[in-house]
mmCIF file of C-alpha atoms in Angstrom:
data_model
loop_
_atom_site.group_PDB
_atom_site.id
_atom_site.type_symbol
_atom_site.label_atom_id
_atom_site.label_comp_id
_atom_site.label_asym_id
_atom_site.label_seq_id
_atom_site.Cartn_x
_atom_site.Cartn_y
_atom_site.Cartn_z
ATOM 1 C CA UNK I 1 131.848 107.738 106.354
ATOM 2 C CA UNK I 2 132.136 107.149 110.052
ATOM 3 C CA UNK I 3 130.584 104.306 111.950
ATOM 4 C CA UNK I 4 127.553 105.652 113.783
ATOM 5 C CA UNK I 5 126.582 104.874 117.368
ATOM 6 C CA UNK I 6 123.568 105.533 119.559
ATOM 7 C CA UNK I 7 124.100 108.478 121.901
ATOM 8 C CA UNK I 8 122.031 110.227 124.561
ATOM 9 C CA UNK I 9 121.033 113.737 123.523
ATOM 10 C CA UNK I 10 119.601 116.346 125.881
ATOM 11 C CA UNK I 11 116.549 118.359 124.841
ATOM 12 C CA UNK I 12 117.756 121.966 124.886
ATOM 13 C CA UNK I 13 114.618 123.711 123.653
ATOM 14 C CA UNK I 14 111.235 123.000 122.061
ATOM 15 C CA UNK I 15 109.486 125.337 119.621
ATOM 16 C CA UNK I 16 105.867 124.943 118.501
ATOM 17 C CA UNK I 17 106.066 125.599 114.744
ATOM 18 C CA UNK I 18 102.434 124.897 113.812
ATOM 19 C CA UNK I 19 99.528 123.303 115.734
ATOM 20 C CA UNK I 20 100.843 119.812 114.847
ATOM 21 C CA UNK I 21 104.568 120.421 114.444
ATOM 22 C CA UNK I 22 107.330 120.999 117.008
ATOM 23 C CA UNK I 23 111.063 121.565 116.627
ATOM 24 C CA UNK I 24 113.283 119.878 119.211
ATOM 25 C CA UNK I 25 116.804 121.253 119.620
ATOM 26 C CA UNK I 26 118.999 118.414 120.882
ATOM 27 C CA UNK I 27 122.438 118.952 122.401
ATOM 28 C CA UNK I 28 124.689 116.059 121.352
ATOM 29 C CA UNK I 29 127.701 114.796 123.325
ATOM 30 C CA UNK I 30 129.208 113.474 120.055
ATOM 31 C CA UNK I 31 128.119 115.990 117.429
ATOM 32 C CA UNK I 32 129.579 115.546 113.940
ATOM 33 C CA UNK I 33 128.973 117.947 111.022
ATOM 34 C CA UNK I 34 126.131 116.759 108.785
ATOM 35 C CA UNK I 35 125.200 117.374 105.169
ATOM 36 C CA UNK I 36 121.925 119.234 104.608
ATOM 37 C CA UNK I 37 119.239 116.627 103.874
ATOM 38 C CA UNK I 38 120.599 113.962 106.248
ATOM 39 C CA UNK I 39 118.586 112.502 109.103
ATOM 40 C CA UNK I 40 118.955 111.031 112.586
ATOM 41 C CA UNK I 41 117.266 107.894 113.872
ATOM 42 C CA UNK I 42 115.519 108.300 117.202
ATOM 43 C CA UNK I 43 114.803 105.323 119.462
ATOM 44 C CA UNK I 44 112.427 105.079 122.405
ATOM 45 C CA UNK I 45 112.688 102.212 124.874
ATOM 46 C CA UNK I 46 109.824 101.319 127.209
ATOM 47 C CA UNK I 47 110.384 99.906 130.705
ATOM 48 C CA UNK I 48 109.542 96.412 129.441
ATOM 49 C CA UNK I 49 112.230 96.671 126.760
ATOM 50 C CA UNK I 50 109.881 97.387 123.842
ATOM 51 C CA UNK I 51 111.583 99.684 121.350
ATOM 52 C CA UNK I 52 110.232 101.957 118.638
ATOM 53 C CA UNK I 53 112.469 103.725 116.151
ATOM 54 C CA UNK I 54 111.840 106.479 113.571
ATOM 55 C CA UNK I 55 113.935 108.635 111.265
ATOM 56 C CA UNK I 56 113.717 112.441 111.522
ATOM 57 C CA UNK I 57 115.346 114.887 109.140
ATOM 58 C CA UNK I 58 117.730 117.526 110.463
ATOM 59 C CA UNK I 59 116.356 121.057 110.034
ATOM 60 C CA UNK I 60 119.432 122.939 111.234
ATOM 61 C CA UNK I 61 122.396 123.725 108.973
ATOM 62 C CA UNK I 62 125.819 122.229 109.808
ATOM 63 C CA UNK I 63 126.946 125.726 110.849
ATOM 64 C CA UNK I 64 124.836 125.250 114.008
ATOM 65 C CA UNK I 65 127.425 123.214 115.891
ATOM 66 C CA UNK I 66 127.086 120.901 118.891
ATOM 67 C CA UNK I 67 123.360 120.444 118.422
ATOM 68 C CA UNK I 68 120.689 119.514 115.887
ATOM 69 C CA UNK I 69 117.131 120.675 115.292
ATOM 70 C CA UNK I 70 114.649 117.881 114.540
ATOM 71 C CA UNK I 71 111.249 119.108 113.372
ATOM 72 C CA UNK I 72 108.592 116.499 114.108
ATOM 73 C CA UNK I 73 104.999 116.343 112.894
ATOM 74 C CA UNK I 74 102.437 114.749 115.191
ATOM 75 C CA UNK I 75 101.079 111.766 113.246
ATOM 76 C CA UNK I 76 97.716 110.176 114.078
ATOM 77 C CA UNK I 77 98.462 106.864 115.811
ATOM 78 C CA UNK I 78 102.156 107.723 115.667
ATOM 79 C CA UNK I 79 103.580 106.137 118.819
ATOM 80 C CA UNK I 80 106.915 107.972 118.581
ATOM 81 C CA UNK I 81 105.687 111.412 117.455
ATOM 82 C CA UNK I 82 102.900 111.385 120.068
ATOM 83 C CA UNK I 83 105.404 110.653 122.834
ATOM 84 C CA UNK I 84 107.744 113.409 121.599
ATOM 85 C CA UNK I 85 104.905 115.927 121.393
ATOM 86 C CA UNK I 86 103.189 115.068 124.669
ATOM 87 C CA UNK I 87 105.787 113.387 126.875
ATOM 88 C CA UNK I 88 109.029 115.277 126.292
ATOM 89 C CA UNK I 89 110.116 118.490 128.002
ATOM 90 C CA UNK I 90 113.310 120.562 128.059
ATOM 91 C CA UNK I 91 116.094 118.734 129.916
ATOM 92 C CA UNK I 92 114.861 115.238 129.008
ATOM 93 C CA UNK I 93 117.200 112.788 127.308
ATOM 94 C CA UNK I 94 116.594 111.074 123.981
ATOM 95 C CA UNK I 95 118.524 108.293 122.255
ATOM 96 C CA UNK I 96 119.623 109.185 118.711
ATOM 97 C CA UNK I 97 122.137 108.102 116.067
ATOM 98 C CA UNK I 98 123.360 109.873 112.964
ATOM 99 C CA UNK I 99 123.900 111.729 110.745
ATOM 100 C CA UNK I 100 122.607 109.217 108.184
ATOM 101 C CA UNK I 101 122.352 109.142 104.391
ATOM 102 C CA UNK I 102 124.445 110.411 101.500
ATOM 103 C CA UNK I 103 121.833 110.330 98.740
ATOM 104 C CA UNK I 104 119.204 112.913 99.660
ATOM 105 C CA UNK I 105 121.797 115.611 100.390
ATOM 106 C CA UNK I 106 122.688 118.949 98.856
ATOM 107 C CA UNK I 107 126.474 119.127 98.598
ATOM 108 C CA UNK I 108 128.541 122.303 98.315
ATOM 109 C CA UNK I 109 129.704 121.066 94.899
ATOM 110 C CA UNK I 110 126.113 121.662 93.673
ATOM 111 C CA UNK I 111 126.117 125.338 94.646
ATOM 112 C CA UNK I 112 126.371 126.605 91.053
ATOM 113 C CA UNK I 113 123.558 124.409 89.680
ATOM 114 C CA UNK I 114 119.933 125.616 89.572
ATOM 115 C CA UNK I 115 117.961 123.936 92.343
ATOM 116 C CA UNK I 116 114.318 122.884 92.532
ATOM 117 C CA UNK I 117 112.968 121.829 95.926
ATOM 118 C CA UNK I 118 109.486 120.315 96.194
ATOM 119 C CA UNK I 119 107.890 119.656 99.589
ATOM 120 C CA UNK I 120 104.595 118.377 100.872
ATOM 121 C CA UNK I 121 103.876 119.268 104.523
ATOM 122 C CA UNK I 122 106.681 118.216 106.874
ATOM 123 C CA UNK I 123 108.700 117.146 103.816
ATOM 124 C CA UNK I 124 110.035 120.704 103.971
ATOM 125 C CA UNK I 125 112.276 119.795 106.944
ATOM 126 C CA UNK I 126 115.352 118.422 105.093
ATOM 127 C CA UNK I 127 114.870 121.140 102.466
ATOM 128 C CA UNK I 128 115.042 123.971 105.028
ATOM 129 C CA UNK I 129 118.441 122.590 106.104
ATOM 130 C CA UNK I 130 119.567 122.881 102.465
ATOM 131 C CA UNK I 131 118.184 126.431 102.198
ATOM 132 C CA UNK I 132 119.678 127.566 105.514
ATOM 133 C CA UNK I 133 123.078 126.161 104.534
ATOM 134 C CA UNK I 134 122.801 127.670 101.044
ATOM 135 C CA UNK I 135 122.267 131.088 102.667
ATOM 136 C CA UNK I 136 125.193 130.543 105.070
ATOM 137 C CA UNK I 137 127.646 129.786 102.255
ATOM 138 C CA UNK I 138 126.301 132.665 100.148
ATOM 139 C CA UNK I 139 125.340 130.547 97.146
ATOM 140 C CA UNK I 140 123.669 132.485 94.325
ATOM 141 C CA UNK I 141 122.290 129.601 92.248
ATOM 142 C CA UNK I 142 118.690 130.069 91.084
ATOM 143 C CA UNK I 143 116.585 128.188 93.651
ATOM 144 C CA UNK I 144 112.861 127.592 93.967
ATOM 145 C CA UNK I 145 110.849 125.880 96.699
ATOM 146 C CA UNK I 146 107.441 124.573 95.645
ATOM 147 C CA UNK I 147 105.703 123.908 98.967
ATOM 148 C CA UNK I 148 102.325 122.184 99.232
ATOM 149 C CA UNK I 149 100.418 122.804 102.471
ATOM 150 C CA UNK I 150 96.821 122.495 103.587
ATOM 151 C CA UNK I 151 96.545 126.049 104.922
ATOM 152 C CA UNK I 152 98.617 129.036 106.076
ATOM 153 C CA UNK I 153 98.569 127.757 109.676
ATOM 154 C CA UNK I 154 100.204 124.492 108.599
ATOM 155 C CA UNK I 155 103.023 126.000 106.538
ATOM 156 C CA UNK I 156 106.117 125.154 108.626
ATOM 157 C CA UNK I 157 108.860 127.879 108.643
ATOM 158 C CA UNK I 158 106.581 130.183 106.574
ATOM 159 C CA UNK I 159 107.831 133.447 108.098
ATOM 160 C CA UNK I 160 111.480 132.433 107.681
ATOM 161 C CA UNK I 161 110.912 131.303 104.077
ATOM 162 C CA UNK I 162 109.113 134.520 103.155
ATOM 163 C CA UNK I 163 111.934 136.554 104.708
ATOM 164 C CA UNK I 164 114.505 134.459 102.823
ATOM 165 C CA UNK I 165 112.672 135.159 99.544
ATOM 166 C CA UNK I 166 112.694 138.901 100.293
ATOM 167 C CA UNK I 167 116.417 138.977 101.092
ATOM 168 C CA UNK I 168 117.597 136.691 98.287
ATOM 169 C CA UNK I 169 116.722 137.616 94.694
ATOM 170 C CA UNK I 170 117.806 134.149 93.534
ATOM 171 C CA UNK I 171 115.360 132.333 95.820
ATOM 172 C CA UNK I 172 111.667 132.062 95.044
ATOM 173 C CA UNK I 173 109.029 130.599 97.369
ATOM 174 C CA UNK I 174 106.009 129.090 95.607
ATOM 175 C CA UNK I 175 103.280 127.984 97.980
ATOM 176 C CA UNK I 176 100.254 125.968 96.988
ATOM 177 C CA UNK I 177 97.334 125.617 99.380
ATOM 178 C CA UNK I 178 95.451 122.334 99.054
ATOM 179 C CA UNK I 179 92.539 123.378 101.282
ATOM 180 C CA UNK I 180 92.142 126.878 102.624
ATOM 181 C CA UNK I 181 93.997 129.722 100.914
ATOM 182 C CA UNK I 182 94.354 133.092 102.680
ATOM 183 C CA UNK I 183 92.046 135.932 101.631
ATOM 184 C CA UNK I 184 93.179 137.595 98.413
ATOM 185 C CA UNK I 185 95.530 134.694 97.511
ATOM 186 C CA UNK I 186 96.387 134.703 93.803
ATOM 187 C CA UNK I 187 98.908 131.827 93.795
ATOM 188 C CA UNK I 188 98.358 128.082 93.396
ATOM 189 C CA UNK I 189 95.358 126.646 95.231
ATOM 190 C CA UNK I 190 95.347 122.902 94.538
ATOM 191 C CA UNK I 191 97.456 119.773 94.827
ATOM 192 C CA UNK I 192 100.697 119.840 92.843
ATOM 193 C CA UNK I 193 99.940 118.741 89.283
ATOM 194 C CA UNK I 194 101.572 118.650 85.860
ATOM 195 C CA UNK I 195 100.526 122.240 85.043
ATOM 196 C CA UNK I 196 102.098 123.623 88.228
ATOM 197 C CA UNK I 197 105.322 121.672 87.649
ATOM 198 C CA UNK I 198 105.512 122.818 84.008
ATOM 199 C CA UNK I 199 105.032 126.392 85.167
ATOM 200 C CA UNK I 200 107.743 126.084 87.840
ATOM 201 C CA UNK I 201 110.230 124.452 85.433
ATOM 202 C CA UNK I 202 109.613 127.273 82.928
ATOM 203 C CA UNK I 203 110.869 129.763 85.515
ATOM 204 C CA UNK I 204 114.347 128.198 85.267
ATOM 205 C CA UNK I 205 116.684 129.219 82.427
ATOM 206 C CA UNK I 206 118.301 125.749 82.522
ATOM 207 C CA UNK I 207 117.169 122.390 83.921
ATOM 208 C CA UNK I 208 117.455 122.266 87.726
ATOM 209 C CA UNK I 209 118.680 119.484 89.994
ATOM 210 C CA UNK I 210 115.695 118.532 92.152
ATOM 211 C CA UNK I 211 114.933 117.216 95.627
ATOM 212 C CA UNK I 212 111.405 116.042 96.468
ATOM 213 C CA UNK I 213 110.247 115.167 99.978
ATOM 214 C CA UNK I 214 106.900 114.573 101.630
ATOM 215 C CA UNK I 215 104.066 112.045 101.727
ATOM 216 C CA UNK I 216 104.928 108.975 99.636
ATOM 217 C CA UNK I 217 102.194 109.411 97.038
ATOM 218 C CA UNK I 218 103.070 113.091 96.456
ATOM 219 C CA UNK I 219 106.781 112.299 96.107
ATOM 220 C CA UNK I 220 106.178 109.535 93.567
ATOM 221 C CA UNK I 221 103.724 111.582 91.530
ATOM 222 C CA UNK I 222 105.999 114.647 91.405
ATOM 223 C CA UNK I 223 109.107 112.580 90.562
ATOM 224 C CA UNK I 224 107.310 110.745 87.747
ATOM 225 C CA UNK I 225 105.912 113.984 86.323
ATOM 226 C CA UNK I 226 109.295 115.769 86.432
ATOM 227 C CA UNK I 227 110.840 112.809 84.567
ATOM 228 C CA UNK I 228 108.034 112.967 81.976
ATOM 229 C CA UNK I 229 108.698 116.692 81.616
ATOM 230 C CA UNK I 230 112.279 115.913 80.613
ATOM 231 C CA UNK I 231 114.412 116.093 83.764
ATOM 232 C CA UNK I 232 117.060 113.320 83.672
ATOM 233 C CA UNK I 233 116.247 110.618 86.249
ATOM 234 C CA UNK I 234 119.657 110.926 87.935
ATOM 235 C CA UNK I 235 119.005 114.612 88.723
ATOM 236 C CA UNK I 236 115.787 113.863 90.640
ATOM 237 C CA UNK I 237 116.294 112.811 94.266
ATOM 238 C CA UNK I 238 113.450 111.638 96.445
ATOM 239 C CA UNK I 239 112.724 110.886 100.076
ATOM 240 C CA UNK I 240 109.412 109.335 101.094
ATOM 241 C CA UNK I 241 107.984 110.267 104.492
ATOM 242 C CA UNK I 242 105.127 107.721 104.387
ATOM 243 C CA UNK I 243 101.567 108.592 105.308
ATOM 244 C CA UNK I 244 102.120 112.120 106.647
ATOM 245 C CA UNK I 245 99.377 114.465 105.610
ATOM 246 C CA UNK I 246 98.980 117.316 103.176
ATOM 247 C CA UNK O 1 93.344 92.200 95.738
ATOM 248 C CA UNK O 2 91.735 94.705 98.044
ATOM 249 C CA UNK O 3 91.965 98.245 96.629
ATOM 250 C CA UNK O 4 91.668 99.856 100.058
ATOM 251 C CA UNK O 5 94.517 97.770 101.507
ATOM 252 C CA UNK O 6 96.592 98.494 98.410
ATOM 253 C CA UNK O 7 96.185 102.242 98.906
ATOM 254 C CA UNK O 8 97.160 101.989 102.576
ATOM 255 C CA UNK O 9 100.231 99.921 101.640
ATOM 256 C CA UNK O 10 101.178 102.470 99.006
ATOM 257 C CA UNK O 11 100.900 105.361 101.436
ATOM 258 C CA UNK O 12 102.900 103.512 104.115
ATOM 259 C CA UNK O 13 105.825 102.597 101.949
ATOM 260 C CA UNK O 14 109.111 104.374 102.524
ATOM 261 C CA UNK O 15 112.412 104.081 100.695
ATOM 262 C CA UNK O 16 116.000 102.981 101.191
ATOM 263 C CA UNK O 17 116.791 106.202 103.082
ATOM 264 C CA UNK O 18 114.641 104.964 105.975
ATOM 265 C CA UNK O 19 116.721 101.833 106.655
ATOM 266 C CA UNK O 20 120.133 103.412 106.062
ATOM 267 C CA UNK O 21 120.833 103.818 109.799
ATOM 268 C CA UNK O 22 120.404 100.117 110.577
ATOM 269 C CA UNK O 23 122.580 99.088 107.645
ATOM 270 C CA UNK O 24 125.259 101.703 108.312
ATOM 271 C CA UNK O 25 125.535 100.487 111.895
ATOM 272 C CA UNK O 26 125.789 96.897 110.626
ATOM 273 C CA UNK O 27 128.199 97.432 107.742
ATOM 274 C CA UNK O 28 130.104 100.571 108.720
ATOM 275 C CA UNK O 29 129.327 102.557 105.572
ATOM 276 C CA UNK O 30 126.481 104.551 104.054
ATOM 277 C CA UNK O 31 124.428 102.276 101.801
ATOM 278 C CA UNK O 32 122.148 104.910 100.258
ATOM 279 C CA UNK O 33 124.477 105.562 97.292
ATOM 280 C CA UNK O 34 125.072 101.865 96.623
ATOM 281 C CA UNK O 35 124.299 100.967 93.006
ATOM 282 C CA UNK O 36 122.318 97.744 93.096
ATOM 283 C CA UNK O 37 120.975 95.495 90.378
ATOM 284 C CA UNK O 38 117.641 93.726 90.851
ATOM 285 C CA UNK O 39 118.002 89.962 90.317
ATOM 286 C CA UNK O 40 114.440 89.757 88.965
ATOM 287 C CA UNK O 41 114.312 92.481 86.278
ATOM 288 C CA UNK O 42 118.063 93.269 86.046
ATOM 289 C CA UNK O 43 117.370 96.981 86.392
ATOM 290 C CA UNK O 44 120.146 99.039 88.035
ATOM 291 C CA UNK O 45 119.267 101.617 90.618
ATOM 292 C CA UNK O 46 120.519 103.452 93.669
ATOM 293 C CA UNK O 47 119.804 101.835 97.062
ATOM 294 C CA UNK O 48 117.973 104.928 98.377
ATOM 295 C CA UNK O 49 115.299 104.523 95.698
ATOM 296 C CA UNK O 50 114.332 100.972 96.713
ATOM 297 C CA UNK O 51 110.821 100.733 98.150
ATOM 298 C CA UNK O 52 110.877 99.964 101.881
ATOM 299 C CA UNK O 53 108.170 98.386 104.023
ATOM 300 C CA UNK O 54 109.181 98.856 107.650
ATOM 301 C CA UNK O 55 105.994 98.310 109.640
ATOM 302 C CA UNK O 56 106.069 94.499 109.621
ATOM 303 C CA UNK O 57 108.054 92.189 111.911
ATOM 304 C CA UNK O 58 111.020 92.695 109.577
ATOM 305 C CA UNK O 59 112.090 95.193 106.931
ATOM 306 C CA UNK O 60 111.379 94.391 103.296
ATOM 307 C CA UNK O 61 112.980 96.244 100.379
ATOM 308 C CA UNK O 62 111.503 95.893 96.909
ATOM 309 C CA UNK O 63 112.585 96.945 93.426
ATOM 310 C CA UNK O 64 110.819 100.199 92.363
ATOM 311 C CA UNK O 65 110.555 98.868 88.804
ATOM 312 C CA UNK O 66 109.288 95.261 89.115
ATOM 313 C CA UNK O 67 108.436 95.164 92.856
ATOM 314 C CA UNK O 68 110.542 92.018 93.188
ATOM 315 C CA UNK O 69 111.990 91.245 96.629
ATOM 316 C CA UNK O 70 115.536 92.662 96.844
ATOM 317 C CA UNK O 71 116.452 92.523 100.517
ATOM 318 C CA UNK O 72 115.028 91.447 103.882
ATOM 319 C CA UNK O 73 116.247 92.400 107.346
ATOM 320 C CA UNK O 74 114.980 90.741 110.521
ATOM 321 C CA UNK O 75 116.178 91.859 113.950
ATOM 322 C CA UNK O 76 116.075 89.381 116.817
ATOM 323 C CA UNK O 77 117.033 90.247 120.404
ATOM 324 C CA UNK O 78 120.520 88.841 119.785
ATOM 325 C CA UNK O 79 121.173 89.142 116.056
ATOM 326 C CA UNK O 80 120.312 90.698 112.709
ATOM 327 C CA UNK O 81 119.457 88.427 109.785
ATOM 328 C CA UNK O 82 119.979 89.921 106.325
ATOM 329 C CA UNK O 83 118.792 88.200 103.144
ATOM 330 C CA UNK O 84 120.369 89.708 100.017
ATOM 331 C CA UNK O 85 119.040 87.108 97.574
ATOM 332 C CA UNK O 86 117.318 89.630 95.311
ATOM 333 C CA UNK O 87 120.419 91.726 94.718
ATOM 334 C CA UNK O 88 122.273 90.515 91.628
ATOM 335 C CA UNK O 89 125.232 92.865 92.000
ATOM 336 C CA UNK O 90 126.101 95.940 94.000
ATOM 337 C CA UNK O 91 128.736 98.587 93.619
ATOM 338 C CA UNK O 92 129.738 101.524 95.770
ATOM 339 C CA UNK O 93 131.262 104.666 94.281
ATOM 340 C CA UNK O 94 134.095 105.704 96.575
ATOM 341 C CA UNK O 95 134.336 109.204 95.124
ATOM 342 C CA UNK O 96 131.212 109.895 97.198
ATOM 343 C CA UNK O 97 128.886 111.730 94.896
#
């Protein structure tokens, strides 16, 4: 593992994913290949020297070289996310360091194991990096994404995920809407609970390795329930995003 | 105890992943896969699963089992102070998985 240093990235493009979520593509002078699931730290420095720092998961796969996509949700009272959403335009520079973390990562050695991904809201960001990389390397392991969102409008990467599910018979997208479901929706329409998780686990022929990411309370509840349902604790990996909303 | 404050604290807590950048810069290796033993309850666990409170003046990491204090990090303008008192033992697997 290399020593990491702060570097100045240039904002190459900005995409509005949902009303409260933007993806920033950053060109890095010192890009190093990352593992899907890793994050970068981003640091803002005010003129008076005050600094604020946050961690943002990488959405792009390592095959996208020289740059990284960071997908950022606008958090109420979030000093860093508000600045990124309202104060940053293409061409601006941002101070980042990474890639960071070797725990919440999907490694190529796992490509034959069944995979369960569970996301709440913007918790889908590190998981899309895993899915994009999994597609790039042509893995055929049974994979399911259980994705909890408030409404259709707030489902980040929805079009891409639906397309992925159409193209890949081994990948299943399971959405649950916690508020407004689209007209005619016959899928899950509530917060993730024990019944949903039992149902999802039953779709696997053998026990999956799992990654759970999203708001802290969702992550802890899902991890505890999966352990109660018999998944070994060392096959459940978690990353808490704090008070982000679903 | 104030139930409302408790809920806010619960929602705000992060985990060891969130402080990995600071520690990697300090120590030169990724700490998230470090196996650590809590000095209070003697439970073993991976560093990434420690509970992290990062919104205070310093960073506080607690044991997910007994909530005992495992590690504190305070940054000053000229130094970083790390208190590892709550970690009984730690081990890093060099095979990297």
